[in-house]
Structures are given as C-alpha cells and as structure tokens.
PDB file of C-alpha atoms and ligand atoms in Angstrom:
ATOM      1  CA  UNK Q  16     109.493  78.592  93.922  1.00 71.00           C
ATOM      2  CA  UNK Q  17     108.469  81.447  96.214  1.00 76.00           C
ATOM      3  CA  UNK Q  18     112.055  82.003  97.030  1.00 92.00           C
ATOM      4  CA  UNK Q  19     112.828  82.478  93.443  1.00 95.00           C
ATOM      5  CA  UNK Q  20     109.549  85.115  93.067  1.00 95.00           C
ATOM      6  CA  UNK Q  21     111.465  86.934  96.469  1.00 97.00           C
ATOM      7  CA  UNK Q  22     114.845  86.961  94.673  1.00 96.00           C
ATOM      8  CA  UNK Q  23     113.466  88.484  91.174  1.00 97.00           C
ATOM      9  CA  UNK Q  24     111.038  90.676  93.157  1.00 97.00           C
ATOM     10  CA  UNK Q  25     113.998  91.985  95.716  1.00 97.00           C
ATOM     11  CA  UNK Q  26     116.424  92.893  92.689  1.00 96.00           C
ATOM     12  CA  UNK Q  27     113.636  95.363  91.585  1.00 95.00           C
ATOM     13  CA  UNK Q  28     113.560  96.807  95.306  1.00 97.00           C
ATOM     14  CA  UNK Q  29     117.727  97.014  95.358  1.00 98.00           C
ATOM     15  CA  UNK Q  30     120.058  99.219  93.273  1.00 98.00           C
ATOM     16  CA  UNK Q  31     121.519  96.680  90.892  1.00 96.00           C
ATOM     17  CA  UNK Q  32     124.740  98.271  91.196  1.00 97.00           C
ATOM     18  CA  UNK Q  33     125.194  98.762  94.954  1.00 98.00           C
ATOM     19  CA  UNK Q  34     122.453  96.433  96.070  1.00 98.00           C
ATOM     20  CA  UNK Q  35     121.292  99.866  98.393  1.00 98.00           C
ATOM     21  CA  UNK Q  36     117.807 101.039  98.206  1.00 98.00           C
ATOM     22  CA  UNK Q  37     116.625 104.794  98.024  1.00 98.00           C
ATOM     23  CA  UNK Q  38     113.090 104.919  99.058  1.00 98.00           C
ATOM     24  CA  UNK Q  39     110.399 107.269  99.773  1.00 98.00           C
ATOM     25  CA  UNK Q  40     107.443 107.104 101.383  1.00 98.00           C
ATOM     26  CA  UNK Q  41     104.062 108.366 100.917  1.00 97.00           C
ATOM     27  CA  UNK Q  42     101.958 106.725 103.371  1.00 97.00           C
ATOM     28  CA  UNK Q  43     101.856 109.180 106.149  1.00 95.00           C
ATOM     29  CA  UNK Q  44      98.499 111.227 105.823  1.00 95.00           C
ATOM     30  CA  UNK Q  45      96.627 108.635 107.610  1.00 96.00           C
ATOM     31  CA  UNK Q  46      99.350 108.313 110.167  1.00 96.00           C
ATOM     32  CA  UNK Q  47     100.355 112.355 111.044  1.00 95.00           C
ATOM     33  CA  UNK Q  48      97.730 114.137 109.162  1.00 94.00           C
ATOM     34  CA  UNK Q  49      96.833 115.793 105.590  1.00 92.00           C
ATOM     35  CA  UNK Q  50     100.191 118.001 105.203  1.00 88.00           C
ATOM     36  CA  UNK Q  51      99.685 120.586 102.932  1.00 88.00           C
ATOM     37  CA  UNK Q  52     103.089 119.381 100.447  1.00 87.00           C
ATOM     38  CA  UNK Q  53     101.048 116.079 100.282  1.00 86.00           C
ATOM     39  CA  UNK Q  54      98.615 117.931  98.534  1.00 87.00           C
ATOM     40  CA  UNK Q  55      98.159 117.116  95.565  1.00 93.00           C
ATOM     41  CA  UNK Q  56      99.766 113.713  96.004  1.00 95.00           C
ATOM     42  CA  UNK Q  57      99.432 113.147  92.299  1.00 96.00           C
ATOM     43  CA  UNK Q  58     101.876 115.698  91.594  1.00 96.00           C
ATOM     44  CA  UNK Q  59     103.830 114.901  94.870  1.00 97.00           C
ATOM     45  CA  UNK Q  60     104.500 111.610  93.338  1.00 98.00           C
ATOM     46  CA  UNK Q  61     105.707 112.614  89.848  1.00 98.00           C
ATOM     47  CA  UNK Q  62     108.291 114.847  91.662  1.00 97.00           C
ATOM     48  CA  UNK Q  63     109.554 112.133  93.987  1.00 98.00           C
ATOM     49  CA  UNK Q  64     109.732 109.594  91.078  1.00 98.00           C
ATOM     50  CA  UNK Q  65     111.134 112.195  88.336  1.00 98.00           C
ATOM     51  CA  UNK Q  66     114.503 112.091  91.260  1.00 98.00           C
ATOM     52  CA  UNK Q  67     114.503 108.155  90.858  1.00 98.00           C
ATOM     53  CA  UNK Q  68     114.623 106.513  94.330  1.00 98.00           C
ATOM     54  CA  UNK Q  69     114.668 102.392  94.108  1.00 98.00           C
ATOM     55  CA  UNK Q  70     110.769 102.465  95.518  1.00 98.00           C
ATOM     56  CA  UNK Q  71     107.645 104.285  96.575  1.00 98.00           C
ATOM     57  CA  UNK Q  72     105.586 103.052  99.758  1.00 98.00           C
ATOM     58  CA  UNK Q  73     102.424 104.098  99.557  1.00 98.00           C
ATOM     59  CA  UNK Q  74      98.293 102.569 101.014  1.00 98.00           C
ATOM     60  CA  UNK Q  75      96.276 100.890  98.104  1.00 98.00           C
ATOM     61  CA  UNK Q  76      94.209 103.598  97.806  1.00 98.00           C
ATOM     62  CA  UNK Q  77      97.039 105.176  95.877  1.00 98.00           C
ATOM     63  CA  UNK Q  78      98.042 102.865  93.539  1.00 98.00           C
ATOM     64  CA  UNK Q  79      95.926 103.445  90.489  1.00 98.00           C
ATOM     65  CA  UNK Q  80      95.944 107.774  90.810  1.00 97.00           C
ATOM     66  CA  UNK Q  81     100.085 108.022  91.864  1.00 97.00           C
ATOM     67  CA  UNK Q  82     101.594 104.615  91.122  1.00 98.00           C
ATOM     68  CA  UNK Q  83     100.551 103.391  87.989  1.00 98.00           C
ATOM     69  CA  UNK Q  84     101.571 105.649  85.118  1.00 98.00           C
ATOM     70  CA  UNK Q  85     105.509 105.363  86.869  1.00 98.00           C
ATOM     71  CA  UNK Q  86     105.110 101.359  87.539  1.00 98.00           C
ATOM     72  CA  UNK Q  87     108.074 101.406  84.699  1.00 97.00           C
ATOM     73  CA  UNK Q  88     110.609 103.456  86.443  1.00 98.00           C
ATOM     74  CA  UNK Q  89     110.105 102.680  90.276  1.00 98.00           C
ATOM     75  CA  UNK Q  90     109.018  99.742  92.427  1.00 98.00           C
ATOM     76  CA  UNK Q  91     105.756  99.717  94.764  1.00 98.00           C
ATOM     77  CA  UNK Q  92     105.736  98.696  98.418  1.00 98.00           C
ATOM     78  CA  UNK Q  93     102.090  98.397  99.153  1.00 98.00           C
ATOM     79  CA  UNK Q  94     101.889  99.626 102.851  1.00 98.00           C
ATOM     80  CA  UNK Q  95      99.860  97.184 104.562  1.00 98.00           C
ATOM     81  CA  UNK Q  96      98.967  98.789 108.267  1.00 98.00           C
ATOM     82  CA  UNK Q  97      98.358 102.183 109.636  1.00 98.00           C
ATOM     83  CA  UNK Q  98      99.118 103.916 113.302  1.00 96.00           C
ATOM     84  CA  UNK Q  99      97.348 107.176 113.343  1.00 96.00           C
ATOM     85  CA  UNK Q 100      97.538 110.969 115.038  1.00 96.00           C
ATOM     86  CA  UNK Q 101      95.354 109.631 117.924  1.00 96.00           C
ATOM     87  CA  UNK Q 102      97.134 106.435 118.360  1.00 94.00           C
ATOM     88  CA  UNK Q 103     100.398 106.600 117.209  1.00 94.00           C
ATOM     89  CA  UNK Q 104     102.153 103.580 118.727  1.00 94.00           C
ATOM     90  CA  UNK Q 105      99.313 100.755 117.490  1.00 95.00           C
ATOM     91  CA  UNK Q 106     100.030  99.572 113.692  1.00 96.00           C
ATOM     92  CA  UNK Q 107      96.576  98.060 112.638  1.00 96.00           C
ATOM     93  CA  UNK Q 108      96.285  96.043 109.120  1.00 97.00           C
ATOM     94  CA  UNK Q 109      94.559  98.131 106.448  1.00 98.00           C
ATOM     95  CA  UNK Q 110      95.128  94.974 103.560  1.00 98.00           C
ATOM     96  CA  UNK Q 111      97.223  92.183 102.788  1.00 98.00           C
ATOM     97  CA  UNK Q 112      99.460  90.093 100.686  1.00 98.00           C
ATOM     98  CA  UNK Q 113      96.864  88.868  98.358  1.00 98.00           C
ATOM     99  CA  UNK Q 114      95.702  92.617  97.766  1.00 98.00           C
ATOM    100  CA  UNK Q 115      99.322  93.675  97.286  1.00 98.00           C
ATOM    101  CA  UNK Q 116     100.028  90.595  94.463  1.00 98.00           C
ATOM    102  CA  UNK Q 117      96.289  91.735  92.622  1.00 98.00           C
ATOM    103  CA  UNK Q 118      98.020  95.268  92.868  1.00 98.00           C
ATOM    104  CA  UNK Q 119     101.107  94.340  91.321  1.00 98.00           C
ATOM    105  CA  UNK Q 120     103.449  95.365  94.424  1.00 98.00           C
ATOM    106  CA  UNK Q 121     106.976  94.790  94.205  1.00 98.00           C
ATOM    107  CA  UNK Q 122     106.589  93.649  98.273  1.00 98.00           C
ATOM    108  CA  UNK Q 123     104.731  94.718 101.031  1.00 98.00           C
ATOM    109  CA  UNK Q 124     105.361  96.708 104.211  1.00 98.00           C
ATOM    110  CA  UNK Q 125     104.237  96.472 107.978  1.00 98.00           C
ATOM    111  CA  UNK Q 126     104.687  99.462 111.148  1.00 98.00           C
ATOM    112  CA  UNK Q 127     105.007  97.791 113.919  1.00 98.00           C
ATOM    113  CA  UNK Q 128     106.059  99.253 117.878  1.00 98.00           C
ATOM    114  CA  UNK Q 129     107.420  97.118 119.926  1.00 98.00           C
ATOM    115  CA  UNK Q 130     108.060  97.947 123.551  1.00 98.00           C
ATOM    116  CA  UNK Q 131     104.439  98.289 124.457  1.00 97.00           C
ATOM    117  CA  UNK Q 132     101.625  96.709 126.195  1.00 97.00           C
ATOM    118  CA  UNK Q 133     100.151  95.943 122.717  1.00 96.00           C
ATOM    119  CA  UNK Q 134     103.304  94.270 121.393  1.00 97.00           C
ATOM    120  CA  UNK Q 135     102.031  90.875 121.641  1.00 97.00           C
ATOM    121  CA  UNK Q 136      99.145  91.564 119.289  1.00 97.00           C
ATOM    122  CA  UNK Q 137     102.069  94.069 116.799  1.00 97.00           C
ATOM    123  CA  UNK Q 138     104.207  90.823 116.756  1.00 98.00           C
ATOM    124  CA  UNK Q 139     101.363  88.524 116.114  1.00 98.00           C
ATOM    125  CA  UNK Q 140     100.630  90.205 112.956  1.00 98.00           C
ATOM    126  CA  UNK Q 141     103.957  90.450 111.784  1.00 98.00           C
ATOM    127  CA  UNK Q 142     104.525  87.302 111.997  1.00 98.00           C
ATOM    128  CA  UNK Q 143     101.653  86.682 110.592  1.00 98.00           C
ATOM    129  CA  UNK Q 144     101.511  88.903 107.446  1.00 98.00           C
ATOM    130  CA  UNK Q 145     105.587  87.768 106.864  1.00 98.00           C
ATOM    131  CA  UNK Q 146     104.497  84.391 106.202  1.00 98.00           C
ATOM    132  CA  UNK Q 147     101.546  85.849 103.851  1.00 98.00           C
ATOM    133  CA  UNK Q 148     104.668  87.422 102.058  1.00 98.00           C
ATOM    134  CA  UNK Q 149     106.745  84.526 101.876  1.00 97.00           C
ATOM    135  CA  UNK Q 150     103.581  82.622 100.814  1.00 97.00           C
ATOM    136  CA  UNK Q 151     103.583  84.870  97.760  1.00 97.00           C
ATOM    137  CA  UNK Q 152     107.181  85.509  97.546  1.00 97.00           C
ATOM    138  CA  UNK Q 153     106.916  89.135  98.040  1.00 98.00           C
ATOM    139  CA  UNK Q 154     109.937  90.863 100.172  1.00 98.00           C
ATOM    140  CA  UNK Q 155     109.003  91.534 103.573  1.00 98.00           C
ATOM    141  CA  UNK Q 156     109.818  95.140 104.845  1.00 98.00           C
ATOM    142  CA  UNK Q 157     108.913  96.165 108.149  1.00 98.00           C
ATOM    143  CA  UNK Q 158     108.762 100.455 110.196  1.00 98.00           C
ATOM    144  CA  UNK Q 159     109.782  98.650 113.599  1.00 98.00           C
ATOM    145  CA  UNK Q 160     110.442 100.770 116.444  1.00 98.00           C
ATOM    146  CA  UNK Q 161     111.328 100.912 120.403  1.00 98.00           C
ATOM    147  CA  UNK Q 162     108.811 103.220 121.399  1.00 96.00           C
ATOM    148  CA  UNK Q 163     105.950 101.427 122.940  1.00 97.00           C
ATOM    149  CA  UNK Q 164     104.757 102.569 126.212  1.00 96.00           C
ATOM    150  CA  UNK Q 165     107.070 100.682 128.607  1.00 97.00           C
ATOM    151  CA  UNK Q 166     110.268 102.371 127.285  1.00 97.00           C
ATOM    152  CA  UNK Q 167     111.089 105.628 128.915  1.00 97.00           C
ATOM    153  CA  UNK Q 168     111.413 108.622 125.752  1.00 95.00           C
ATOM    154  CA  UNK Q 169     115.371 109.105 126.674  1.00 95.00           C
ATOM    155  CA  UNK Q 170     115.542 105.284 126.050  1.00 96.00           C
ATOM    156  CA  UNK Q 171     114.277 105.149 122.340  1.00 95.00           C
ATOM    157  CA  UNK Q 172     117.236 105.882 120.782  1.00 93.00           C
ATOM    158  CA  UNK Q 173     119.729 103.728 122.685  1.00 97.00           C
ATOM    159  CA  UNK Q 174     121.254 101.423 120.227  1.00 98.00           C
ATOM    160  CA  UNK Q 175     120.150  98.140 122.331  1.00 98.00           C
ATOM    161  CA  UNK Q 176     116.142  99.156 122.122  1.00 98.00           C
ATOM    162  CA  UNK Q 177     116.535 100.057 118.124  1.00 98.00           C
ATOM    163  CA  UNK Q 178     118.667  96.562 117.732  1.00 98.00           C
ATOM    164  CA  UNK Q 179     116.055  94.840 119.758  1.00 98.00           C
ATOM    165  CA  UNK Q 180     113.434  96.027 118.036  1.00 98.00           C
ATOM    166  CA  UNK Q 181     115.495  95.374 114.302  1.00 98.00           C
ATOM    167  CA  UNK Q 182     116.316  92.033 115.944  1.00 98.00           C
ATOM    168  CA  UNK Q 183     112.563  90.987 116.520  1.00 98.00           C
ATOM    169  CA  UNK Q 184     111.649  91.905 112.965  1.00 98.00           C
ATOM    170  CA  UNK Q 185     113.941  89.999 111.370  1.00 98.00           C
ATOM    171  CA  UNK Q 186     113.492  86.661 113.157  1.00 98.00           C
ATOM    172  CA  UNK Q 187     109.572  87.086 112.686  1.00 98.00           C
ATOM    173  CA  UNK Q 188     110.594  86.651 108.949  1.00 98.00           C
ATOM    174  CA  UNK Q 189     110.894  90.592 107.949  1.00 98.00           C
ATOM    175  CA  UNK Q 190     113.845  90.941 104.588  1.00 98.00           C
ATOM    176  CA  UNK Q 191     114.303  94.570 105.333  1.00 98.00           C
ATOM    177  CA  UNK Q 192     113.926  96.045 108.728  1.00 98.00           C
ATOM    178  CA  UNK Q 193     113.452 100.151 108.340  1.00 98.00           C
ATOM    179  CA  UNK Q 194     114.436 101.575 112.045  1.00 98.00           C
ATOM    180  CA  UNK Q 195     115.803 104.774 113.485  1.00 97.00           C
ATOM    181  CA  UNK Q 196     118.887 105.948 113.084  1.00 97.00           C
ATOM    182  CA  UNK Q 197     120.996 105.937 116.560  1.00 97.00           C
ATOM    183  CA  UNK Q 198     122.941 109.121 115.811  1.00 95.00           C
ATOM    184  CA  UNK Q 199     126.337 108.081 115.212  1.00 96.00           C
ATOM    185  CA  UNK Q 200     127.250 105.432 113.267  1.00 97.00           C
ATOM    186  CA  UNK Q 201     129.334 103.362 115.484  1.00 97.00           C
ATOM    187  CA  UNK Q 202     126.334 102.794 117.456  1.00 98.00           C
ATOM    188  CA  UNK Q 203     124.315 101.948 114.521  1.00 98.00           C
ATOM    189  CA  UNK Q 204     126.981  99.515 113.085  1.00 98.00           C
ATOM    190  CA  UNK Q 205     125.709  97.923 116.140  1.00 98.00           C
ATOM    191  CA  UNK Q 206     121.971  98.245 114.997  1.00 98.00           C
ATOM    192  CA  UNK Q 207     123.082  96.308 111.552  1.00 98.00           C
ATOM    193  CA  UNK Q 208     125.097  93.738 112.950  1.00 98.00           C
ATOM    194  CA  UNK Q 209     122.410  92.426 115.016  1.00 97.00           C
ATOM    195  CA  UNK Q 210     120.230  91.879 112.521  1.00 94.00           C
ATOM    196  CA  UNK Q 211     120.474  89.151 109.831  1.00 96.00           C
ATOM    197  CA  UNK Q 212     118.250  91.167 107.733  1.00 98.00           C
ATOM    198  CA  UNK Q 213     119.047  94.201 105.743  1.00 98.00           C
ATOM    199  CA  UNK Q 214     118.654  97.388 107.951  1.00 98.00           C
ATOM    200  CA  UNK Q 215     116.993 101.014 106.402  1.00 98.00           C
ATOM    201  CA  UNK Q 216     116.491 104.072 108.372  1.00 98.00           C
ATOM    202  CA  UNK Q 217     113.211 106.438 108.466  1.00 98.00           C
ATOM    203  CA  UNK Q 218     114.321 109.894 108.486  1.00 96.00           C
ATOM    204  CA  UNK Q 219     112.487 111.053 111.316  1.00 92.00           C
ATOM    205  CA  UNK Q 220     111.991 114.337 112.119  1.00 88.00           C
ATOM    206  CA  UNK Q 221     115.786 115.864 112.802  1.00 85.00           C
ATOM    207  CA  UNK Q 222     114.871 119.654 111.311  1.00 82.00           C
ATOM    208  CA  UNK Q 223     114.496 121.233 108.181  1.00 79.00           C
ATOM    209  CA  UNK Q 224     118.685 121.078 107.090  1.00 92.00           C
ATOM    210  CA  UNK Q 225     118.941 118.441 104.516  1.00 95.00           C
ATOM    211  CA  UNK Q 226     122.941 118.419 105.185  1.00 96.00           C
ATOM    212  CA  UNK Q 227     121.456 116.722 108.612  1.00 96.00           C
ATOM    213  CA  UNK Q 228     119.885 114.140 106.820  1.00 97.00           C
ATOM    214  CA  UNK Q 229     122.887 113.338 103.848  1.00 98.00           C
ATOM    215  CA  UNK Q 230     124.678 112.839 106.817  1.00 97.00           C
ATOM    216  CA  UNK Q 231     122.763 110.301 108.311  1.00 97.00           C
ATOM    217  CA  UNK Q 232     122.363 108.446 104.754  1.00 98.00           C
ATOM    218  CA  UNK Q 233     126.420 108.545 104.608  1.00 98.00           C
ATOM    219  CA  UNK Q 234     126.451 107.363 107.922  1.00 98.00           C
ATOM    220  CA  UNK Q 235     124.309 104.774 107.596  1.00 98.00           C
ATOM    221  CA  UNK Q 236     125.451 103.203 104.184  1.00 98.00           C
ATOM    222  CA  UNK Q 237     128.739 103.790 106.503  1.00 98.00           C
ATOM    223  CA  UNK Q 238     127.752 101.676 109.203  1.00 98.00           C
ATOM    224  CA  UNK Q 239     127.019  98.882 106.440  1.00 98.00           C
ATOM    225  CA  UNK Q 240     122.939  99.660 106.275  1.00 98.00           C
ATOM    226  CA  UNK Q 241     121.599  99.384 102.879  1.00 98.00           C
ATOM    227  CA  UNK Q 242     119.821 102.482 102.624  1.00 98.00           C
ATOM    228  CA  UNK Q 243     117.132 104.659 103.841  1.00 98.00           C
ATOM    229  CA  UNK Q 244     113.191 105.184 103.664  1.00 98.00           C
ATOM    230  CA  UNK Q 245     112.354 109.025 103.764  1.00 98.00           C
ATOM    231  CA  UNK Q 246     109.478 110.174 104.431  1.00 96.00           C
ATOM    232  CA  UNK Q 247     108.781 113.895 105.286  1.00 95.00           C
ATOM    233  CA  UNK Q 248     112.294 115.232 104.831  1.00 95.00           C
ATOM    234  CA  UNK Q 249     111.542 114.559 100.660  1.00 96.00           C
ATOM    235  CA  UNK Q 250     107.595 115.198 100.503  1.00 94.00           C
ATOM    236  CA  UNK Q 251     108.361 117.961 102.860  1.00 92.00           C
ATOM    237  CA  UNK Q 252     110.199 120.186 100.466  1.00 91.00           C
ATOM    238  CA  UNK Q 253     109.439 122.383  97.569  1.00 91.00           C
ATOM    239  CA  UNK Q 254     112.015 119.998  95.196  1.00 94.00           C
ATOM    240  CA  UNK Q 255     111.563 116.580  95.982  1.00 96.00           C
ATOM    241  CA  UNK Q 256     113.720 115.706  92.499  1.00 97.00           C
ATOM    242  CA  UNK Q 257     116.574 117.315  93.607  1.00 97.00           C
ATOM    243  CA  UNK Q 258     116.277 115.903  97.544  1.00 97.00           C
ATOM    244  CA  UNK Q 259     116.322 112.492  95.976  1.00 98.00           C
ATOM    245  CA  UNK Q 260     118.978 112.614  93.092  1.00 98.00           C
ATOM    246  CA  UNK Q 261     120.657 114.019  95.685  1.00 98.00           C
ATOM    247  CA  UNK Q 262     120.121 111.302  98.179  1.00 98.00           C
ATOM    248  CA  UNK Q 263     121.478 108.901  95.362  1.00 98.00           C
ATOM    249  CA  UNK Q 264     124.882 110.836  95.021  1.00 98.00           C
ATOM    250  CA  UNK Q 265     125.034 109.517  98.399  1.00 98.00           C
ATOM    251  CA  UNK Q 266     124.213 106.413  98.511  1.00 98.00           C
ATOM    252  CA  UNK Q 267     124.766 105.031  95.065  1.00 98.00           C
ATOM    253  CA  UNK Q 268     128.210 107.264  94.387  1.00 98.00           C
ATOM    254  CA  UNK Q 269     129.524 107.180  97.527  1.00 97.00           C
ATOM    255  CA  UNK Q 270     129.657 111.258  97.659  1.00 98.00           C
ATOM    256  CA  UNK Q 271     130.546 112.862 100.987  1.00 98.00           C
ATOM    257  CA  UNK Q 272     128.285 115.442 102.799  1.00 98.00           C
ATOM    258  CA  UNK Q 273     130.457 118.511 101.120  1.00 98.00           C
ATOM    259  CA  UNK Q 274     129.906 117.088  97.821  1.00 98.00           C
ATOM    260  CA  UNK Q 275     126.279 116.035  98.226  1.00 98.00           C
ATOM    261  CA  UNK Q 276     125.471 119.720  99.968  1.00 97.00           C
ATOM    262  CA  UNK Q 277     127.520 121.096  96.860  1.00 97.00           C
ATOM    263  CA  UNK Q 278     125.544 119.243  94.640  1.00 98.00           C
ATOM    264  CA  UNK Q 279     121.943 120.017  95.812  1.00 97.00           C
ATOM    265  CA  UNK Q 280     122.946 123.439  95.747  1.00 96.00           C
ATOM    266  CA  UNK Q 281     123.546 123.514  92.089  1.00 96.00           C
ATOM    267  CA  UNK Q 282     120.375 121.561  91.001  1.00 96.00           C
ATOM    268  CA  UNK Q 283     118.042 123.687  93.034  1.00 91.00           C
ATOM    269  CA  UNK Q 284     120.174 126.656  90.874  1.00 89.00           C
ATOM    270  CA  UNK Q 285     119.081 124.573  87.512  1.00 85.00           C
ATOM    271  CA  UNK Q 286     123.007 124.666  87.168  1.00 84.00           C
ATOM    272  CA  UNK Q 287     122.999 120.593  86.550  1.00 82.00           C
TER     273      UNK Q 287
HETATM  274  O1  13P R  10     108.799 105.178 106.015  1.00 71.30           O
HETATM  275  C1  13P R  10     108.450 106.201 106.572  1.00 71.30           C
HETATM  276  C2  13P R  10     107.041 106.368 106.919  1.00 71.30           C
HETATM  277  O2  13P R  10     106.311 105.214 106.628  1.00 71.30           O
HETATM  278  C3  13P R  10     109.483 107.221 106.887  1.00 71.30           C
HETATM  279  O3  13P R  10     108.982 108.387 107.338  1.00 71.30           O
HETATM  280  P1  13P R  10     109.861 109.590 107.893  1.00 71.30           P
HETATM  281  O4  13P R  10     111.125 109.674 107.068  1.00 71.30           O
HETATM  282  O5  13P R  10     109.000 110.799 107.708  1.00 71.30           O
HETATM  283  O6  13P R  10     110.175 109.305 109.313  1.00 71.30           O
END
C-alpha cells in the first residue's frame, strides 16, 4: 500500500496538467544566513503562495507559523537536513519521516554533496532516510550536488559530475532529484536522461535578471526536466507573486522567455 500513499501523495507535488512542479523553497536561513527578504517569513510565505507554485520546502519549525493556514492551496516538503554558512558541503539530519507524516507533509526532502570525503556518511543517510520515505509512502526529493571537496570548482558544473551526482540519488531510492542546471540544455538533456528519476533544478545564484532564470526554467522543462526548486531568486525579490505566476507561464503554458519577460513586466505594472 505504500506505493499507492506515494502515488496520491506525488499527484499533490505535480501539476495535474503537465505533471511539472513549480517549487519554492524556504529553508535557507539555517543554511546561508538570516537574509533580510526572509524577514518576516510569515509574510514571505503568503507572497510566495498567493503566486501558486506546486510546493513549499521549508524546516519543521515552520510549519505551524507559514504552512498551515495555506495547507489548502500548496503542498509541504518538510526539509529534513541542514548544511550551514560554516560548513556548507555536510547535509546533517535535523528530523525525519515520522516527524514529516505527524506534520502532515506532502514528502520529505534531503541535501546531500557528493564528491567529498564525507560522502560515504551523505549517502548513508540518504539511503537511509529514502527507505524511511518509502516506509511511509512519502515522495522522496533530494538537493544533490557535485561539489564535495575532491572535485576541482571548474569541474562542478560539467554535465558528467551533476549526472553522477543525479545518478546516485536516484538509485539510493530518491523520486525527484533537484540538481544544478549545466547551462545549456543539451548538456542537461544529458543530466535527465541519466537519471530514472524526475530531475528539478535549484536556481543558484546566476544574478539578479530574472530573464536569466525563465531561461533556465524553459530550458530545463526543454531538456525534458520536470521543473525547478527556487530558492533565493523568488524570496529574493520585492514580488515574489509575480516571480512565481510568472515562473508558471513558463512551465505550465509553455511561454517563451519574450513572453514570460513581457508578462512579468505587466504584473509588476498591476496591468494583469
Ligand atoms: O531548494 C533550494 C534550497 O533548498 C534552492 O535554492 P536556490 O534556488 O536559492 O539555489
């Protein structure tokens, strides 16, 4: 039966039209700092859910002050590790699957680096909390990337280190693997074709154009991805709501980068 609870529970997560997810994520204080447009997060929240993205990832600490009053129009992914500023490539658990079912999370999420010297003990817990998930039949989702210690900087993007690492998350029992992007998306196709999972990107930190990052959502849902989870490119803003309707135009209408620029333009005017 827990493959039926994953099914039910993963067309909550997924567009029901396009079977593409939109999400956000809120769970970066503890990782990168208090930024001062995650402050307050209550209000953060409301904005980000008012544009309607598919989910919200967030710590348990969250759930009751920013998820609950919107648990009807959004799903929750209840983030279940932490890196931090002063160790930024070691995901440690901060909860599990059991606290993510009493929570009412829609499925649960794991960072994990691979590439390191501590990758044995990242993978170990993968593994471990992805059969905890499966357990429960919660969807698995998992921040995996190539940029342990023992992989040069210039090599973090090459599409065989962000496959590897999309790879490894999806035969430790991971449903949707969030990566980086690769920068074009002939490379990424790559990315998604060697993974039997579904593949998301993070947004990273490209600069402060959004046009930069509609293009990587078309180029991902281009590449055959199945979506994105943003972080600080749609906290980051003054108009979260319009970052994310706009981000749907994208990936759930298929707009181009001209139309989706076009568009953002006119609801930051109040013209739509
Ligand atoms: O999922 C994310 C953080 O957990 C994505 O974050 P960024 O888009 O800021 O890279």
């Amino acid at each position: 039966m827990t493959a039926l609870g994953k099914e039910i529970r993963m067309k909550r997560l997924l567009n029901s039209n396009t079977e593409k997810l939109l999400g956000v994520a809120v769970d970066q204080a503890v990782a990168r700092g208090v930024f001062d447009q995650l402050m307050p997060i209550e209000r953060k929240v409301k904005e980000i859910v008012e544009g309607g993205p598919e989910s919200i990832t967030m710590h348990k600490g969250l759930v009751d002050s920013c998820f609950k009053e919107h648990a009807d129009k959004t799903s929750l992914i209840l983030k279940c590790s932490t890196f931090s500023p002063w160790q930024p490539n070691f995901d440690t658990w901060v909860t599990d699957a059991d606290e993510a079912i009493q929570l009412g999370a829609d499925a649960i999420s794991m960072g994990c680096i691979v590439g390191g010297d501590d990758q044995p003990e990242q993978l170990r817990n993968l593994g471990l909390i992805s059969g905890q998930a499966y357990k429960y039949g919660l969807p698995m989702i998992a921040h995996i990337y190539p940029r342990g210690n023992q992989i040069p900087k210039e090599e973090q993007d090459d599409w065989k280190n962000v496959a590897y690492a999309v790879r490894t998350g999806a035969e430790l029992g991971v449903d949707i693997v969030k990566t980086k992007y690769t920068g074009d998306p002939e490379s990424f196709s790559k990315v998604v074709d060697s993974s039997p999972a579904k593949v998301v990107v993070a947004g990273g930190n490209i600069g402060d154009q959004p046009r930069d990052y509609f293009q990587m959502a078309r180029d991902v849902i281009d590449a055959g991805g199945t979506g994105i989870t943003f972080g600080r490119f749609v906290w980051n803003t003054d108009d979260p709501t319009s970052i994310v309707k706009t981000l749907k135009y994208v990936i759930h209408d298929n707009a181009t980068v001209n139309e989706a620029d076009e568009y953002y333009q006119e609801l930051k005017n109040g013209r739509l």
